[in-house]
Amino acid sequence: MTRDACDLDFDTAAALLAWQFDLGVTEGIGDAPLNRYELEAVVPKPAAVAAPPVIPAETDPVAEARAMAAAAHDLDALREAVTAFPHCELKRGARSTVFADGRPGAQLMIIGEGPGREEDQAGRPFVGKAGQLLDRMLAAIGLSRDNPDPARAVYITNVMPWRPPHNRDPLPEEAAMMRPFLERHVELAAPDVLVVLGNTSAKTVLGQAGITRLRGTWREGFGLPVLPMCHPAYLLRNPAAKRDAWADLLDLRARLK
Ligand code: URA
């Protein structure tokens, strides 16, 4: 029901206004009152709601990693592709993209798990305590990162190029996402033999974990002979395991000769 404002005396109009304030009305939108129950007949119905826009299927980070890796035709291009890859959360918390160190084309390529704090700071793999032990282990069988002779040189990378927070292990889905880059990395570096250090790298390259059982037994991964070994960080915590690691190094030396 509508009433003309002129029909109201002052007190009634003031009471109605106060009542509307109480209801939360904050502004008037027209001089004449409007019965909105009667509007339906005169207000045109809105046109049929348009179909929602087609949203592209969610990107598949592994497929994208595969495409980006395949498009990289040399190690510099691969480094750029890894650095530009946007889908791994670890990248956000990392200072550097740790790609590789040593001599590409070396007979031996070593694959670790992921950078720690020192590696994140330096932008190079295996420069902390575990890395120093790794260098000593390699030196014991006549190998080093920068030896000009490919038979005595080493090329080193990690499954993950970014440091996981608090040095936690990379998650399986993080490793799976970066695996296409790793596989391409191995193709482009063209080693004869791989060493995988620790569980994450064994799982990523060989599809098998349980490094203390796998270590010292030659396997095949990425089309190459692969020697799984205990991670040097594990050897630092468990010096008794160095004896087996020495046996593995001797086996590796024999294989490289
Ligand atoms: N541990 C790894 O697996 N990689 C590094 O680069 C350093 C420590």
GROMACS .gro file of C-alpha atoms and ligand atoms in nm:
model
  265
    1MET     CA    1   0.000   0.000   0.000
    2THR     CA    2   0.131   0.345  -0.084
    3ARG     CA    3   0.036   0.675   0.069
    4ASP     CA    4   0.092   1.017  -0.066
    5ALA     CA    5   0.332   1.207   0.160
    6CYS     CA    6   0.085   1.497   0.164
    7ASP     CA    7  -0.172   1.276   0.348
    8LEU     CA    8   0.056   1.256   0.653
    9ASP     CA    9   0.067   1.496   0.938
   10PHE     CA   10   0.406   1.598   1.070
   11ASP     CA   11   0.416   1.358   1.367
   12THR     CA   12   0.314   1.057   1.159
   13ALA     CA   13   0.568   1.142   0.887
   14ALA     CA   14   0.842   1.189   1.148
   15ALA     CA   15   0.748   0.857   1.314
   16LEU     CA   16   0.759   0.677   0.977
   17LEU     CA   17   1.096   0.830   0.898
   18ALA     CA   18   1.235   0.728   1.238
   19TRP     CA   19   1.101   0.377   1.182
   20GLN     CA   20   1.282   0.358   0.846
   21PHE     CA   21   1.608   0.476   1.008
   22ASP     CA   22   1.563   0.199   1.263
   23LEU     CA   23   1.530  -0.048   0.975
   24GLY     CA   24   1.863   0.070   0.838
   25VAL     CA   25   1.748   0.296   0.557
   26THR     CA   26   2.029   0.543   0.495
   27GLU     CA   27   1.920   0.729   0.185
   28GLY     CA   28   1.611   0.815  -0.012
   29ILE     CA   29   1.616   0.719  -0.377
   30GLY     CA   30   1.307   0.893  -0.514
   31ASP     CA   31   1.052   1.155  -0.433
   32ALA     CA   32   0.753   0.931  -0.503
   33PRO     CA   33   0.698   0.607  -0.313
   34LEU     CA   34   0.710   0.289  -0.517
   35ASN     CA   35   0.521  -0.034  -0.459
   36ARG     CA   36   0.777  -0.290  -0.559
   37TYR     CA   37   0.524  -0.573  -0.540
   38GLU     CA   38   0.357  -0.424  -0.845
   39LEU     CA   39   0.678  -0.379  -1.039
   40GLU     CA   40   0.713  -0.730  -1.178
   41ALA     CA   41   0.449  -0.673  -1.442
   42VAL     CA   42   0.621  -0.368  -1.588
   43VAL     CA   43   0.992  -0.435  -1.538
   44PRO     CA   44   1.124  -0.652  -1.823
   45LYS     CA   45   1.270  -0.982  -1.712
   46PRO     CA   46   1.648  -0.998  -1.754
   47ALA     CA   47   1.766  -1.177  -2.066
   48ALA     CA   48   1.862  -1.541  -2.022
   49VAL     CA   49   2.186  -1.566  -1.823
   50ALA     CA   50   2.482  -1.605  -2.056
   51ALA     CA   51   2.668  -1.938  -2.039
   52PRO     CA   52   2.975  -1.911  -1.811
   53PRO     CA   53   3.302  -1.857  -2.000
   54VAL     CA   54   3.495  -2.171  -2.083
   55ILE     CA   55   3.784  -2.193  -1.837
   56PRO     CA   56   4.085  -2.376  -1.980
   57ALA     CA   57   4.159  -2.707  -1.810
   58GLU     CA   58   4.402  -2.664  -1.520
   59THR     CA   59   4.763  -2.667  -1.632
   60ASP     CA   60   4.948  -2.991  -1.576
   61PRO     CA   61   5.285  -2.887  -1.423
   62VAL     CA   62   5.453  -3.216  -1.517
   63ALA     CA   63   5.341  -3.184  -1.881
   64GLU     CA   64   5.460  -2.824  -1.882
   65ALA     CA   65   5.797  -2.923  -1.734
   66ARG     CA   66   5.828  -3.191  -2.001
   67ALA     CA   67   5.755  -2.943  -2.281
   68MET     CA   68   5.994  -2.680  -2.142
   69ALA     CA   69   6.269  -2.939  -2.092
   70ALA     CA   70   6.227  -3.081  -2.443
   71ALA     CA   71   6.253  -2.733  -2.592
   72ALA     CA   72   6.593  -2.674  -2.428
   73HIS     CA   73   6.867  -2.767  -2.672
   74ASP     CA   74   7.168  -2.706  -2.454
   75LEU     CA   75   7.253  -2.677  -2.085
   76ASP     CA   76   7.230  -2.297  -2.081
   77ALA     CA   77   6.880  -2.313  -2.226
   78LEU     CA   78   6.788  -2.582  -1.974
   79ARG     CA   79   6.916  -2.371  -1.687
   80GLU     CA   80   6.700  -2.084  -1.812
   81ALA     CA   81   6.397  -2.312  -1.847
   82VAL     CA   82   6.438  -2.447  -1.493
   83THR     CA   83   6.480  -2.095  -1.357
   84ALA     CA   84   6.165  -1.980  -1.538
   85PHE     CA   85   5.951  -2.279  -1.435
   86PRO     CA   86   5.669  -2.126  -1.229
   87HIS     CA   87   5.490  -2.423  -1.070
   88CYS     CA   88   5.713  -2.539  -0.785
   89GLU     CA   89   5.632  -2.376  -0.452
   90LEU     CA   90   5.989  -2.428  -0.327
   91LYS     CA   91   6.109  -2.162  -0.568
   92ARG     CA   92   5.928  -1.891  -0.370
   93GLY     CA   93   6.128  -1.956  -0.054
   94ALA     CA   94   6.466  -2.006  -0.221
   95ARG     CA   95   6.736  -1.750  -0.272
   96SER     CA   96   6.892  -1.924  -0.575
   97THR     CA   97   6.814  -2.176  -0.844
   98VAL     CA   98   7.092  -2.428  -0.790
   99PHE     CA   99   7.144  -2.588  -1.129
  100ALA     CA  100   7.474  -2.774  -1.147
  101ASP     CA  101   7.847  -2.767  -1.090
  102GLY     CA  102   8.150  -2.939  -1.237
  103ARG     CA  103   8.230  -3.033  -1.593
  104PRO     CA  104   7.951  -3.109  -1.841
  105GLY     CA  105   8.061  -3.402  -2.057
  106ALA     CA  106   8.231  -3.573  -1.761
  107GLN     CA  107   8.201  -3.950  -1.764
  108LEU     CA  108   8.036  -3.938  -1.421
  109MET     CA  109   7.727  -3.741  -1.328
  110ILE     CA  110   7.619  -3.728  -0.963
  111ILE     CA  111   7.261  -3.656  -0.862
  112GLY     CA  112   7.188  -3.535  -0.510
  113GLU     CA  113   6.857  -3.444  -0.348
  114GLY     CA  114   6.834  -3.068  -0.319
  115PRO     CA  115   7.027  -2.765  -0.196
  116GLY     CA  116   7.073  -2.690   0.172
  117ARG     CA  117   7.135  -2.348   0.325
  118GLU     CA  118   7.495  -2.313   0.205
  119GLU     CA  119   7.408  -2.426  -0.148
  120ASP     CA  120   7.114  -2.184  -0.159
  121GLN     CA  121   7.349  -1.904  -0.058
  122ALA     CA  122   7.628  -2.002  -0.297
  123GLY     CA  123   7.404  -2.104  -0.591
  124ARG     CA  124   7.614  -2.424  -0.631
  125PRO     CA  125   7.534  -2.782  -0.531
  126PHE     CA  126   7.723  -2.963  -0.254
  127VAL     CA  127   7.930  -2.684  -0.102
  128GLY     CA  128   7.834  -2.741   0.266
  129LYS     CA  129   7.969  -3.009   0.502
  130ALA     CA  130   7.813  -3.295   0.303
  131GLY     CA  131   7.954  -3.147  -0.017
  132GLN     CA  132   8.302  -3.122   0.132
  133LEU     CA  133   8.284  -3.487   0.229
  134LEU     CA  134   8.167  -3.570  -0.124
  135ASP     CA  135   8.469  -3.386  -0.270
  136ARG     CA  136   8.701  -3.585  -0.042
  137MET     CA  137   8.535  -3.913  -0.140
  138LEU     CA  138   8.574  -3.828  -0.509
  139ALA     CA  139   8.935  -3.719  -0.462
  140ALA     CA  140   9.008  -4.056  -0.300
  141ILE     CA  141   8.938  -4.224  -0.635
  142GLY     CA  142   9.110  -3.955  -0.843
  143LEU     CA  143   8.802  -3.752  -0.944
  144SER     CA  144   8.723  -3.381  -0.909
  145ARG     CA  145   8.463  -3.136  -1.030
  146ASP     CA  146   8.690  -2.942  -1.260
  147ASN     CA  147   8.938  -3.195  -1.390
  148PRO     CA  148   8.999  -3.118  -1.759
  149ASP     CA  149   9.003  -3.492  -1.837
  150PRO     CA  150   8.638  -3.609  -1.877
  151ALA     CA  151   8.739  -3.950  -1.736
  152ARG     CA  152   8.851  -3.784  -1.411
  153ALA     CA  153   8.594  -3.506  -1.394
  154VAL     CA  154   8.251  -3.501  -1.233
  155TYR     CA  155   7.931  -3.316  -1.314
  156ILE     CA  156   7.693  -3.263  -1.021
  157THR     CA  157   7.328  -3.169  -0.993
  158ASN     CA  158   7.027  -3.230  -0.767
  159VAL     CA  159   6.673  -3.356  -0.816
  160MET     CA  160   6.545  -3.024  -0.680
  161PRO     CA  161   6.704  -2.695  -0.783
  162TRP     CA  162   6.545  -2.509  -0.490
  163ARG     CA  163   6.607  -2.547  -0.119
  164PRO     CA  164   6.316  -2.709   0.067
  165PRO     CA  165   6.221  -2.519   0.386
  166HIS     CA  166   6.404  -2.631   0.701
  167ASN     CA  167   6.600  -2.877   0.484
  168ARG     CA  168   6.306  -3.117   0.475
  169ASP     CA  169   6.307  -3.391   0.211
  170PRO     CA  170   6.151  -3.289  -0.119
  171LEU     CA  171   5.792  -3.413  -0.146
  172PRO     CA  172   5.725  -3.689  -0.402
  173GLU     CA  173   5.508  -3.451  -0.607
  174GLU     CA  174   5.783  -3.186  -0.606
  175ALA     CA  175   6.037  -3.441  -0.729
  176ALA     CA  176   5.793  -3.574  -0.991
  177MET     CA  177   5.736  -3.220  -1.119
  178MET     CA  178   6.108  -3.158  -1.170
  179ARG     CA  179   6.191  -3.505  -1.306
  180PRO     CA  180   6.150  -3.409  -1.676
  181PHE     CA  181   6.414  -3.137  -1.627
  182LEU     CA  182   6.645  -3.386  -1.459
  183GLU     CA  183   6.606  -3.640  -1.738
  184ARG     CA  184   6.682  -3.374  -2.000
  185HIS     CA  185   6.974  -3.257  -1.787
  186VAL     CA  186   7.124  -3.604  -1.802
  187GLU     CA  187   7.068  -3.622  -2.180
  188LEU     CA  188   7.239  -3.289  -2.239
  189ALA     CA  189   7.531  -3.351  -2.000
  190ALA     CA  190   7.578  -3.691  -2.167
  191PRO     CA  191   7.761  -3.886  -1.892
  192ASP     CA  192   7.842  -4.258  -1.921
  193VAL     CA  193   7.750  -4.338  -1.563
  194LEU     CA  194   7.521  -4.194  -1.295
  195VAL     CA  195   7.556  -4.200  -0.917
  196VAL     CA  196   7.240  -4.127  -0.721
  197LEU     CA  197   7.293  -4.009  -0.363
  198GLY     CA  198   7.022  -4.086  -0.110
  199ASN     CA  199   6.659  -4.187  -0.124
  200THR     CA  200   6.505  -3.895  -0.311
  201SER     CA  201   6.741  -3.930  -0.604
  202ALA     CA  202   6.716  -4.310  -0.609
  203LYS     CA  203   6.338  -4.285  -0.609
  204THR     CA  204   6.334  -4.019  -0.880
  205VAL     CA  205   6.580  -4.186  -1.114
  206LEU     CA  206   6.515  -4.556  -1.045
  207GLY     CA  207   6.161  -4.550  -0.908
  208GLN     CA  208   6.288  -4.733  -0.599
  209ALA     CA  209   6.366  -4.614  -0.248
  210GLY     CA  210   6.540  -4.792   0.040
  211ILE     CA  211   6.892  -4.666  -0.018
  212THR     CA  212   7.060  -4.879   0.246
  213ARG     CA  213   6.933  -5.187   0.058
  214LEU     CA  214   6.993  -5.046  -0.292
  215ARG     CA  215   7.340  -4.901  -0.236
  216GLY     CA  216   7.627  -5.065  -0.413
  217THR     CA  217   7.408  -5.252  -0.663
  218TRP     CA  218   7.421  -5.131  -1.022
  219ARG     CA  219   7.083  -5.048  -1.174
  220GLU     CA  220   6.961  -4.877  -1.486
  221GLY     CA  221   6.794  -4.536  -1.504
  222PHE     CA  222   6.751  -4.276  -1.780
  223GLY     CA  223   6.909  -4.537  -2.011
  224LEU     CA  224   7.238  -4.541  -1.820
  225PRO     CA  225   7.411  -4.756  -1.556
  226VAL     CA  226   7.331  -4.611  -1.214
  227LEU     CA  227   7.509  -4.671  -0.885
  228PRO     CA  228   7.297  -4.582  -0.580
  229MET     CA  229   7.504  -4.467  -0.282
  230CYS     CA  230   7.430  -4.339   0.065
  231HIS     CA  231   7.410  -3.962   0.085
  232PRO     CA  232   7.722  -3.799   0.234
  233ALA     CA  233   7.498  -3.624   0.491
  234TYR     CA  234   7.397  -3.972   0.608
  235LEU     CA  235   7.764  -4.075   0.623
  236LEU     CA  236   7.836  -3.773   0.844
  237ARG     CA  237   7.566  -3.887   1.084
  238ASN     CA  238   7.658  -4.258   1.058
  239PRO     CA  239   8.037  -4.287   1.022
  240ALA     CA  240   8.011  -4.667   1.035
  241ALA     CA  241   7.845  -4.656   0.691
  242LYS     CA  242   8.163  -4.506   0.539
  243ARG     CA  243   8.308  -4.853   0.504
  244ASP     CA  244   8.033  -4.953   0.257
  245ALA     CA  245   8.066  -4.617   0.084
  246TRP     CA  246   8.435  -4.687   0.028
  247ALA     CA  247   8.348  -5.022  -0.130
  248ASP     CA  248   8.101  -4.841  -0.357
  249LEU     CA  249   8.366  -4.587  -0.458
  250LEU     CA  250   8.609  -4.862  -0.552
  251ASP     CA  251   8.338  -5.027  -0.760
  252LEU     CA  252   8.270  -4.691  -0.928
  253ARG     CA  253   8.638  -4.639  -1.003
  254ALA     CA  254   8.658  -4.983  -1.163
  255ARG     CA  255   8.352  -4.905  -1.375
  256LEU     CA  256   8.491  -4.573  -1.495
  257LYS     CA  257   8.817  -4.731  -1.604
  258URA     N1  258   7.259  -3.227  -0.026
  258URA     C1  259   7.219  -3.250  -0.152
  258URA     O1  260   7.154  -3.351  -0.180
  258URA     N2  261   7.253  -3.163  -0.245
  258URA     C2  262   7.322  -3.053  -0.220
  258URA     O2  263   7.347  -2.977  -0.312
  258URA     C3  264   7.364  -3.031  -0.088
  258URA     C4  265   7.331  -3.119   0.008
   0.00000   0.00000   0.00000
